[in-house]
Amino acid sequence: MIRRLALAVGLALALPLAANAQDDDLVELSAGMVSGIDQLGLAIALEQGFFEKHGLDVNIANPYATGVDALNALQAGEVDLVQVGVPMIGAVIRGMDLVALGNYSGNAAQLGSDTTMALVAREGSEISGDDLSTLKGKRIAASFGTINHLYILALIEAAGLTVDDVELVNTPPPDMTVALLAGGIDAFVGWDPWPIVAQKDVPGAYQVIRGGNHISYVGFNVGMRDWIAENGETIEKFLAAVSEADQWMRANPADAAQVATRWIPGLDPAVAEEAMEYNVQQADRRLSANNYAALHAAVERLNRLGFIEETFDVNEHIDATHIVKVMAEQPELFSDLPEIPEDARIGEGYAFQP
């Protein structure tokens, strides 16, 4: 199902009175996102009219449960672009010719970035953030092949444990709170809003750890290589629009949280506001050497721990051309963000070296 501007009367109130382009001139584009707070830039660009301002008519598919679902839709031709992170890795290994174009969440100014991730445990689990070795022997939910899977693998290594020391249970994020409430798991890792939801809905549930720069967040705007090769101008319009949406979100987190309640079913406004406080810390659409390094590190970790059988050259699956052009031509869209260190800046001909 596709969501349009006419979704609800309330959305119309959020739109500018006039767009900068006539409807007949707008380029049509379909996009997909996952049901997470960190994906909201896409929805904000729609509701606030930034897509129209930049010459696009964008349809957004109903949010997917995980990035795997989003990639399935992309491969089926249901959408042109999706927002996805770690699932991209497994898809590339399986032969899907994907290219990342910009971040939807991450950090171009530094390497470590995982503020929107948390580990939540049930009462009586005896898991301690001060001693992560207490994860040993516990049953922990994660969505295999996603960013929360990467996060728990990093926590396990930080604890001096191996994957065999814990029992990982493959679980979609919306089901994690139910599993914790039912006592089927001791803890789960997830992206917002699910860790916050669990603490409010599961008696005694508590946050073991949030963020900590255990991983470098991997969250990209992704498309198929053939489509990208034919749609450079459209991609630049898209990246400019979502970059403007990110800036609006950073400046208006409470209003952005209200947008989240319209796109994530059943999301409590108070939960959305709390989650948005973390999300705006990673709302950085830019690409730098840090983001190449983040993807490389994720590939290497998953391979080293036996979750993927091979690796790939990240240079072949990131195309920074379009976002770098937007950054150069419209620097005002990023003026409130930390400056990218000189040694991490990228330009034409850049190639990541591990």
mmCIF file of C-alpha atoms in Angstrom:
data_model
loop_
_atom_site.group_PDB
_atom_site.id
_atom_site.type_symbol
_atom_site.label_atom_id
_atom_site.label_comp_id
_atom_site.label_asym_id
_atom_site.label_seq_id
_atom_site.Cartn_x
_atom_site.Cartn_y
_atom_site.Cartn_z
ATOM 1 C CA MET A 1 0.000 0.000 0.000
ATOM 2 C CA ILE A 2 1.247 3.503 -0.838
ATOM 3 C CA ARG A 3 0.893 6.512 1.404
ATOM 4 C CA ARG A 4 0.235 9.907 -0.231
ATOM 5 C CA LEU A 5 -0.170 13.452 1.011
ATOM 6 C CA ALA A 6 -3.894 12.855 1.325
ATOM 7 C CA LEU A 7 -3.349 10.293 4.069
ATOM 8 C CA ALA A 8 -5.136 12.402 6.629
ATOM 9 C CA VAL A 9 -6.504 15.890 7.028
ATOM 10 C CA GLY A 10 -3.840 16.588 9.626
ATOM 11 C CA LEU A 11 -1.054 16.156 7.089
ATOM 12 C CA ALA A 12 -2.385 18.966 4.930
ATOM 13 C CA LEU A 13 -2.039 21.356 7.836
ATOM 14 C CA ALA A 14 1.683 20.638 7.976
ATOM 15 C CA LEU A 15 2.299 21.468 4.322
ATOM 16 C CA PRO A 16 3.512 24.794 2.948
ATOM 17 C CA LEU A 17 0.814 26.853 1.257
ATOM 18 C CA ALA A 18 2.522 26.545 -2.103
ATOM 19 C CA ALA A 19 5.134 24.320 -3.681
ATOM 20 C CA ASN A 20 7.978 25.643 -5.776
ATOM 21 C CA ALA A 21 7.058 23.501 -8.744
ATOM 22 C CA GLN A 22 3.837 22.917 -10.638
ATOM 23 C CA ASP A 23 2.353 19.448 -10.114
ATOM 24 C CA ASP A 24 2.754 18.667 -13.835
ATOM 25 C CA ASP A 25 6.499 19.288 -13.575
ATOM 26 C CA LEU A 26 7.120 16.977 -10.623
ATOM 27 C CA VAL A 27 9.181 13.825 -11.156
ATOM 28 C CA GLU A 28 7.509 10.731 -9.726
ATOM 29 C CA LEU A 29 9.460 8.579 -7.307
ATOM 30 C CA SER A 30 8.530 5.741 -4.946
ATOM 31 C CA ALA A 31 10.452 5.112 -1.718
ATOM 32 C CA GLY A 32 10.429 2.734 1.226
ATOM 33 C CA MET A 33 11.357 3.002 4.884
ATOM 34 C CA VAL A 34 11.480 0.786 7.953
ATOM 35 C CA SER A 35 9.279 1.285 10.993
ATOM 36 C CA GLY A 36 11.848 3.148 13.093
ATOM 37 C CA ILE A 37 12.283 6.656 14.451
ATOM 38 C CA ASP A 38 15.604 7.044 12.663
ATOM 39 C CA GLN A 39 13.862 6.654 9.298
ATOM 40 C CA LEU A 40 11.510 9.617 9.750
ATOM 41 C CA GLY A 41 13.367 12.060 7.495
ATOM 42 C CA LEU A 42 11.599 10.482 4.544
ATOM 43 C CA ALA A 43 8.132 11.027 6.010
ATOM 44 C CA ILE A 44 8.994 14.572 7.092
ATOM 45 C CA ALA A 45 10.126 15.463 3.579
ATOM 46 C CA LEU A 46 6.712 14.342 2.370
ATOM 47 C CA GLU A 47 4.617 16.043 5.036
ATOM 48 C CA GLN A 48 6.547 19.317 5.025
ATOM 49 C CA GLY A 49 6.492 19.624 1.250
ATOM 50 C CA PHE A 50 10.261 19.401 0.755
ATOM 51 C CA PHE A 51 9.880 16.841 -2.026
ATOM 52 C CA GLU A 52 7.585 19.161 -3.981
ATOM 53 C CA LYS A 53 9.945 22.065 -3.319
ATOM 54 C CA HIS A 54 12.741 20.123 -4.977
ATOM 55 C CA GLY A 55 10.608 18.989 -7.903
ATOM 56 C CA LEU A 56 9.496 15.518 -6.839
ATOM 57 C CA ASP A 57 6.186 13.707 -6.399
ATOM 58 C CA VAL A 58 7.114 10.978 -3.904
ATOM 59 C CA ASN A 59 5.017 8.026 -2.812
ATOM 60 C CA ILE A 60 6.100 6.238 0.377
ATOM 61 C CA ALA A 61 5.196 2.605 0.979
ATOM 62 C CA ASN A 62 3.742 1.674 4.359
ATOM 63 C CA PRO A 63 6.761 1.221 6.669
ATOM 64 C CA TYR A 64 8.371 -2.221 6.570
ATOM 65 C CA ALA A 65 9.177 -4.220 9.713
ATOM 66 C CA THR A 66 12.863 -4.652 8.792
ATOM 67 C CA GLY A 67 15.356 -3.671 6.129
ATOM 68 C CA VAL A 68 15.125 -7.185 4.699
ATOM 69 C CA ASP A 69 11.462 -6.546 3.905
ATOM 70 C CA ALA A 70 12.361 -3.181 2.369
ATOM 71 C CA LEU A 71 14.990 -4.769 0.131
ATOM 72 C CA ASN A 72 12.537 -7.443 -0.982
ATOM 73 C CA ALA A 73 10.208 -4.650 -2.098
ATOM 74 C CA LEU A 74 13.066 -2.902 -3.905
ATOM 75 C CA GLN A 75 14.055 -6.076 -5.728
ATOM 76 C CA ALA A 76 10.426 -6.682 -6.693
ATOM 77 C CA GLY A 77 10.281 -3.222 -8.259
ATOM 78 C CA GLU A 78 7.669 -1.928 -5.820
ATOM 79 C CA VAL A 79 9.863 1.058 -4.871
ATOM 80 C CA ASP A 80 12.798 2.928 -6.436
ATOM 81 C CA LEU A 81 14.765 3.687 -3.267
ATOM 82 C CA VAL A 82 14.743 2.331 0.281
ATOM 83 C CA GLN A 83 16.386 3.262 3.566
ATOM 84 C CA VAL A 84 18.359 0.303 4.863
ATOM 85 C CA GLY A 85 21.597 -0.497 6.620
ATOM 86 C CA VAL A 86 23.084 -3.852 7.565
ATOM 87 C CA PRO A 87 20.586 -5.927 5.495
ATOM 88 C CA MET A 88 22.248 -4.398 2.462
ATOM 89 C CA ILE A 89 25.345 -6.473 3.261
ATOM 90 C CA GLY A 90 23.648 -9.852 3.052
ATOM 91 C CA ALA A 91 21.781 -8.784 -0.072
ATOM 92 C CA VAL A 92 25.016 -7.775 -1.826
ATOM 93 C CA ILE A 93 26.624 -11.086 -0.860
ATOM 94 C CA ARG A 94 23.640 -12.872 -2.427
ATOM 95 C CA GLY A 95 24.136 -10.964 -5.662
ATOM 96 C CA MET A 96 21.778 -7.976 -5.362
ATOM 97 C CA ASP A 97 23.485 -5.074 -7.150
ATOM 98 C CA LEU A 98 22.864 -2.339 -4.571
ATOM 99 C CA VAL A 99 24.403 1.110 -4.294
ATOM 100 C CA ALA A 100 24.271 3.410 -1.253
ATOM 101 C CA LEU A 101 23.768 7.104 -2.026
ATOM 102 C CA GLY A 102 23.651 8.878 1.337
ATOM 103 C CA ASN A 103 22.913 8.285 5.001
ATOM 104 C CA TYR A 104 19.457 8.260 6.537
ATOM 105 C CA SER A 105 21.110 7.843 9.930
ATOM 106 C CA GLY A 106 24.737 7.831 10.939
ATOM 107 C CA ASN A 107 27.529 10.305 11.387
ATOM 108 C CA ALA A 108 29.838 11.745 8.748
ATOM 109 C CA ALA A 109 31.832 13.734 11.315
ATOM 110 C CA GLN A 110 32.983 10.771 13.426
ATOM 111 C CA LEU A 111 33.338 7.020 13.187
ATOM 112 C CA GLY A 112 31.456 5.706 16.232
ATOM 113 C CA SER A 113 27.706 6.273 16.159
ATOM 114 C CA ASP A 114 24.970 4.115 17.728
ATOM 115 C CA THR A 115 22.883 6.412 19.948
ATOM 116 C CA THR A 116 19.590 5.093 18.587
ATOM 117 C CA MET A 117 20.396 1.505 19.664
ATOM 118 C CA ALA A 118 19.719 -0.013 23.083
ATOM 119 C CA LEU A 119 19.671 -3.310 24.969
ATOM 120 C CA VAL A 120 16.624 -3.800 27.202
ATOM 121 C CA ALA A 121 16.249 -6.646 29.715
ATOM 122 C CA ARG A 122 13.429 -8.135 31.774
ATOM 123 C CA GLU A 123 13.289 -7.847 35.538
ATOM 124 C CA GLY A 124 15.274 -10.610 37.194
ATOM 125 C CA SER A 125 17.505 -11.262 34.185
ATOM 126 C CA GLU A 126 20.549 -10.045 36.151
ATOM 127 C CA ILE A 127 22.060 -8.468 33.045
ATOM 128 C CA SER A 128 24.185 -5.461 33.981
ATOM 129 C CA GLY A 129 25.459 -2.645 31.795
ATOM 130 C CA ASP A 130 28.407 -2.323 34.160
ATOM 131 C CA ASP A 131 29.384 -5.939 33.475
ATOM 132 C CA LEU A 132 28.337 -7.131 30.033
ATOM 133 C CA SER A 133 29.728 -10.587 30.773
ATOM 134 C CA THR A 134 26.352 -11.077 32.501
ATOM 135 C CA LEU A 135 24.993 -11.640 28.990
ATOM 136 C CA LYS A 136 26.460 -15.129 29.159
ATOM 137 C CA GLY A 137 23.829 -17.850 28.969
ATOM 138 C CA LYS A 138 21.014 -15.383 28.270
ATOM 139 C CA ARG A 139 18.371 -15.617 25.568
ATOM 140 C CA ILE A 140 18.510 -12.384 23.547
ATOM 141 C CA ALA A 141 16.294 -11.292 20.675
ATOM 142 C CA ALA A 142 17.780 -9.600 17.614
ATOM 143 C CA SER A 143 16.714 -9.224 14.002
ATOM 144 C CA PHE A 144 19.328 -11.220 12.135
ATOM 145 C CA GLY A 145 21.075 -9.341 9.372
ATOM 146 C CA THR A 146 20.057 -5.897 10.644
ATOM 147 C CA ILE A 147 21.782 -3.119 12.573
ATOM 148 C CA ASN A 148 20.484 -4.423 15.906
ATOM 149 C CA HIS A 149 22.125 -7.775 15.152
ATOM 150 C CA LEU A 150 25.415 -5.974 14.529
ATOM 151 C CA TYR A 151 24.998 -4.086 17.803
ATOM 152 C CA ILE A 152 24.516 -7.200 19.961
ATOM 153 C CA LEU A 153 27.496 -8.872 18.269
ATOM 154 C CA ALA A 154 29.605 -5.866 19.239
ATOM 155 C CA LEU A 155 28.318 -5.976 22.833
ATOM 156 C CA ILE A 156 29.117 -9.690 23.031
ATOM 157 C CA GLU A 157 32.669 -9.040 21.886
ATOM 158 C CA ALA A 158 33.008 -6.087 24.254
ATOM 159 C CA ALA A 159 32.029 -8.441 27.082
ATOM 160 C CA GLY A 160 34.832 -10.839 26.177
ATOM 161 C CA LEU A 161 32.292 -13.472 25.157
ATOM 162 C CA THR A 162 31.670 -15.422 21.974
ATOM 163 C CA VAL A 163 28.425 -15.821 20.069
ATOM 164 C CA ASP A 164 28.189 -19.355 21.451
ATOM 165 C CA ASP A 165 28.027 -17.934 24.986
ATOM 166 C CA VAL A 166 24.532 -16.492 24.373
ATOM 167 C CA GLU A 167 21.376 -17.679 22.637
ATOM 168 C CA LEU A 168 20.331 -15.246 19.928
ATOM 169 C CA VAL A 169 16.705 -15.427 18.835
ATOM 170 C CA ASN A 170 15.743 -14.020 15.439
ATOM 171 C CA THR A 171 12.816 -11.654 16.130
ATOM 172 C CA PRO A 172 11.240 -8.729 14.223
ATOM 173 C CA PRO A 173 11.441 -5.498 16.273
ATOM 174 C CA PRO A 174 7.651 -5.070 16.692
ATOM 175 C CA ASP A 175 7.504 -8.541 18.319
ATOM 176 C CA MET A 176 10.324 -8.010 20.797
ATOM 177 C CA THR A 177 8.272 -6.284 23.482
ATOM 178 C CA VAL A 178 5.699 -9.098 23.418
ATOM 179 C CA ALA A 179 8.452 -11.705 23.705
ATOM 180 C CA LEU A 180 9.966 -9.867 26.684
ATOM 181 C CA LEU A 181 6.573 -9.550 28.365
ATOM 182 C CA ALA A 182 5.876 -13.248 27.869
ATOM 183 C CA GLY A 183 9.257 -14.215 29.336
ATOM 184 C CA GLY A 184 10.368 -15.923 26.144
ATOM 185 C CA ILE A 185 13.574 -13.901 26.117
ATOM 186 C CA ASP A 186 15.803 -12.335 28.744
ATOM 187 C CA ALA A 187 16.570 -9.233 26.710
ATOM 188 C CA PHE A 188 16.498 -7.706 23.248
ATOM 189 C CA VAL A 189 18.454 -5.209 21.195
ATOM 190 C CA GLY A 190 16.582 -2.763 19.025
ATOM 191 C CA TRP A 191 16.353 0.626 17.430
ATOM 192 C CA ASP A 192 13.959 3.265 18.686
ATOM 193 C CA PRO A 193 11.131 3.361 19.518
ATOM 194 C CA TRP A 194 11.090 -0.302 20.595
ATOM 195 C CA PRO A 195 13.522 -0.091 23.572
ATOM 196 C CA ILE A 196 11.543 2.845 24.977
ATOM 197 C CA VAL A 197 8.196 1.128 24.312
ATOM 198 C CA ALA A 198 9.346 -1.973 26.188
ATOM 199 C CA GLN A 199 10.354 -0.019 29.272
ATOM 200 C CA LYS A 200 6.896 1.523 29.422
ATOM 201 C CA ASP A 201 4.870 -1.595 28.554
ATOM 202 C CA VAL A 202 6.774 -4.409 30.308
ATOM 203 C CA PRO A 203 6.720 -4.218 34.123
ATOM 204 C CA GLY A 204 10.249 -4.156 35.494
ATOM 205 C CA ALA A 205 11.938 -3.915 32.090
ATOM 206 C CA TYR A 206 15.060 -1.762 32.170
ATOM 207 C CA GLN A 207 17.667 -0.359 29.808
ATOM 208 C CA VAL A 208 20.968 -2.188 30.173
ATOM 209 C CA ILE A 209 22.918 0.012 27.792
ATOM 210 C CA ARG A 210 22.278 2.574 25.089
ATOM 211 C CA GLY A 211 24.731 3.470 22.364
ATOM 212 C CA GLY A 212 28.277 3.667 23.621
ATOM 213 C CA ASN A 213 29.934 3.852 20.176
ATOM 214 C CA HIS A 214 30.265 0.079 20.082
ATOM 215 C CA ILE A 215 29.499 0.217 16.360
ATOM 216 C CA SER A 216 29.482 2.810 13.620
ATOM 217 C CA TYR A 217 25.880 3.147 12.482
ATOM 218 C CA VAL A 218 25.159 1.892 8.990
ATOM 219 C CA GLY A 219 22.013 3.422 7.494
ATOM 220 C CA PHE A 220 21.858 4.341 3.817
ATOM 221 C CA ASN A 221 19.539 5.479 1.055
ATOM 222 C CA VAL A 222 19.888 2.531 -1.316
ATOM 223 C CA GLY A 223 18.863 1.745 -4.882
ATOM 224 C CA MET A 224 19.552 -0.730 -7.656
ATOM 225 C CA ARG A 225 22.606 0.136 -9.756
ATOM 226 C CA ASP A 226 20.788 0.228 -13.112
ATOM 227 C CA TRP A 227 18.104 2.622 -11.814
ATOM 228 C CA ILE A 228 20.702 4.872 -10.203
ATOM 229 C CA ALA A 229 22.719 5.092 -13.426
ATOM 230 C CA GLU A 230 19.684 6.493 -15.247
ATOM 231 C CA ASN A 231 18.345 8.866 -12.567
ATOM 232 C CA GLY A 232 21.189 11.046 -11.303
ATOM 233 C CA GLU A 233 19.279 14.330 -11.387
ATOM 234 C CA THR A 234 16.274 12.786 -9.620
ATOM 235 C CA ILE A 235 18.564 11.313 -6.960
ATOM 236 C CA GLU A 236 20.087 14.729 -6.275
ATOM 237 C CA LYS A 237 16.643 16.265 -5.878
ATOM 238 C CA PHE A 238 15.714 13.457 -3.502
ATOM 239 C CA LEU A 239 18.871 13.815 -1.400
ATOM 240 C CA ALA A 240 18.422 17.589 -1.174
ATOM 241 C CA ALA A 241 14.813 17.160 -0.037
ATOM 242 C CA VAL A 242 15.573 14.602 2.674
ATOM 243 C CA SER A 243 18.594 16.630 3.800
ATOM 244 C CA GLU A 244 16.294 19.614 4.270
ATOM 245 C CA ALA A 245 13.889 17.364 6.153
ATOM 246 C CA ASP A 246 16.716 16.213 8.434
ATOM 247 C CA GLN A 247 17.626 19.811 9.179
ATOM 248 C CA TRP A 248 13.986 20.610 9.988
ATOM 249 C CA MET A 249 13.876 17.555 12.256
ATOM 250 C CA ARG A 250 17.027 18.605 14.110
ATOM 251 C CA ALA A 251 15.527 22.056 14.681
ATOM 252 C CA ASN A 252 12.028 20.801 15.569
ATOM 253 C CA PRO A 253 12.360 17.466 17.411
ATOM 254 C CA ALA A 254 8.996 17.745 19.197
ATOM 255 C CA ASP A 255 7.160 18.395 15.934
ATOM 256 C CA ALA A 256 9.138 15.617 14.266
ATOM 257 C CA ALA A 257 8.005 13.253 17.030
ATOM 258 C CA GLN A 258 4.400 14.018 16.115
ATOM 259 C CA VAL A 259 5.162 12.980 12.543
ATOM 260 C CA ALA A 260 6.442 9.676 13.903
ATOM 261 C CA THR A 261 3.100 8.941 15.561
ATOM 262 C CA ARG A 262 1.423 9.127 12.161
ATOM 263 C CA TRP A 263 3.833 6.677 10.545
ATOM 264 C CA ILE A 264 4.495 4.106 13.265
ATOM 265 C CA PRO A 265 1.190 2.492 14.291
ATOM 266 C CA GLY A 266 0.301 2.799 17.975
ATOM 267 C CA LEU A 267 3.322 4.932 18.836
ATOM 268 C CA ASP A 268 2.713 6.981 21.981
ATOM 269 C CA PRO A 269 3.597 10.685 21.574
ATOM 270 C CA ALA A 270 5.708 10.683 24.752
ATOM 271 C CA VAL A 271 7.690 7.686 23.494
ATOM 272 C CA ALA A 272 8.179 9.409 20.147
ATOM 273 C CA GLU A 273 9.509 12.570 21.799
ATOM 274 C CA GLU A 274 12.003 10.641 23.919
ATOM 275 C CA ALA A 275 13.187 8.629 20.932
ATOM 276 C CA MET A 276 13.551 11.718 18.787
ATOM 277 C CA GLU A 277 16.035 13.181 21.291
ATOM 278 C CA TYR A 278 18.397 10.348 20.378
ATOM 279 C CA ASN A 279 17.528 10.296 16.708
ATOM 280 C CA VAL A 280 18.486 13.892 15.962
ATOM 281 C CA GLN A 281 22.028 13.078 17.128
ATOM 282 C CA GLN A 282 22.385 10.787 14.098
ATOM 283 C CA ALA A 283 20.329 12.632 11.477
ATOM 284 C CA ASP A 284 23.247 13.297 9.138
ATOM 285 C CA ARG A 285 22.599 12.649 5.439
ATOM 286 C CA ARG A 286 26.212 13.427 4.407
ATOM 287 C CA LEU A 287 28.798 10.851 3.402
ATOM 288 C CA SER A 288 32.462 10.860 4.389
ATOM 289 C CA ALA A 289 35.311 8.403 4.738
ATOM 290 C CA ASN A 290 33.789 7.515 8.127
ATOM 291 C CA ASN A 291 30.722 6.033 6.454
ATOM 292 C CA TYR A 292 32.805 3.918 4.085
ATOM 293 C CA ALA A 293 34.728 2.705 7.124
ATOM 294 C CA ALA A 294 31.475 1.961 8.964
ATOM 295 C CA LEU A 295 30.215 -0.301 6.169
ATOM 296 C CA HIS A 296 33.613 -1.982 5.858
ATOM 297 C CA ALA A 297 33.744 -2.653 9.607
ATOM 298 C CA ALA A 298 30.241 -4.152 9.543
ATOM 299 C CA VAL A 299 31.126 -6.452 6.639
ATOM 300 C CA GLU A 300 34.339 -7.560 8.329
ATOM 301 C CA ARG A 301 32.649 -8.295 11.668
ATOM 302 C CA LEU A 302 29.833 -10.326 10.137
ATOM 303 C CA ASN A 303 32.356 -12.310 8.107
ATOM 304 C CA ARG A 304 34.738 -12.863 11.016
ATOM 305 C CA LEU A 305 31.921 -14.176 13.214
ATOM 306 C CA GLY A 306 30.630 -16.499 10.514
ATOM 307 C CA PHE A 307 27.375 -14.768 9.612
ATOM 308 C CA ILE A 308 28.418 -14.119 6.009
ATOM 309 C CA GLU A 309 30.761 -16.318 3.995
ATOM 310 C CA GLU A 310 32.552 -13.612 2.041
ATOM 311 C CA THR A 311 33.263 -9.886 1.970
ATOM 312 C CA PHE A 312 33.132 -7.201 -0.710
ATOM 313 C CA ASP A 313 34.814 -3.932 -1.605
ATOM 314 C CA VAL A 314 32.648 -1.161 -0.169
ATOM 315 C CA ASN A 315 33.857 1.210 -2.900
ATOM 316 C CA GLU A 316 31.807 -0.800 -5.378
ATOM 317 C CA HIS A 317 28.586 -0.327 -3.421
ATOM 318 C CA ILE A 318 28.712 3.313 -2.319
ATOM 319 C CA ASP A 319 28.293 6.144 -4.813
ATOM 320 C CA ALA A 320 28.914 9.432 -3.023
ATOM 321 C CA THR A 321 28.795 11.491 -6.233
ATOM 322 C CA HIS A 322 25.269 12.808 -5.782
ATOM 323 C CA ILE A 323 25.344 13.632 -2.062
ATOM 324 C CA VAL A 324 28.763 15.292 -2.447
ATOM 325 C CA LYS A 325 27.278 17.474 -5.190
ATOM 326 C CA VAL A 326 24.342 18.411 -2.937
ATOM 327 C CA MET A 327 26.765 19.166 -0.103
ATOM 328 C CA ALA A 328 28.803 21.452 -2.374
ATOM 329 C CA GLU A 329 25.903 23.242 -4.052
ATOM 330 C CA GLN A 330 23.564 23.525 -1.058
ATOM 331 C CA PRO A 331 25.812 23.762 2.024
ATOM 332 C CA GLU A 332 23.082 25.595 3.952
ATOM 333 C CA LEU A 333 21.255 22.258 4.339
ATOM 334 C CA PHE A 334 24.085 21.023 6.568
ATOM 335 C CA SER A 335 25.163 24.255 8.263
ATOM 336 C CA ASP A 336 23.994 23.127 11.720
ATOM 337 C CA LEU A 337 25.997 19.874 11.633
ATOM 338 C CA PRO A 338 29.529 19.329 12.967
ATOM 339 C CA GLU A 339 32.212 19.916 10.374
ATOM 340 C CA ILE A 340 33.610 16.803 8.744
ATOM 341 C CA PRO A 341 37.310 16.444 9.686
ATOM 342 C CA GLU A 342 39.632 17.204 6.799
ATOM 343 C CA ASP A 343 41.044 13.674 6.722
ATOM 344 C CA ALA A 344 37.536 12.227 6.361
ATOM 345 C CA ARG A 345 36.296 14.485 3.567
ATOM 346 C CA ILE A 346 35.701 12.881 0.210
ATOM 347 C CA GLY A 347 35.509 14.168 -3.332
ATOM 348 C CA GLU A 348 35.663 13.007 -6.920
ATOM 349 C CA GLY A 349 37.812 9.902 -7.304
ATOM 350 C CA TYR A 350 37.785 9.005 -3.611
ATOM 351 C CA ALA A 351 38.499 5.363 -2.815
ATOM 352 C CA PHE A 352 38.356 3.898 0.673
ATOM 353 C CA GLN A 353 41.466 2.093 1.857
ATOM 354 C CA PRO A 354 40.985 -0.209 4.895
#
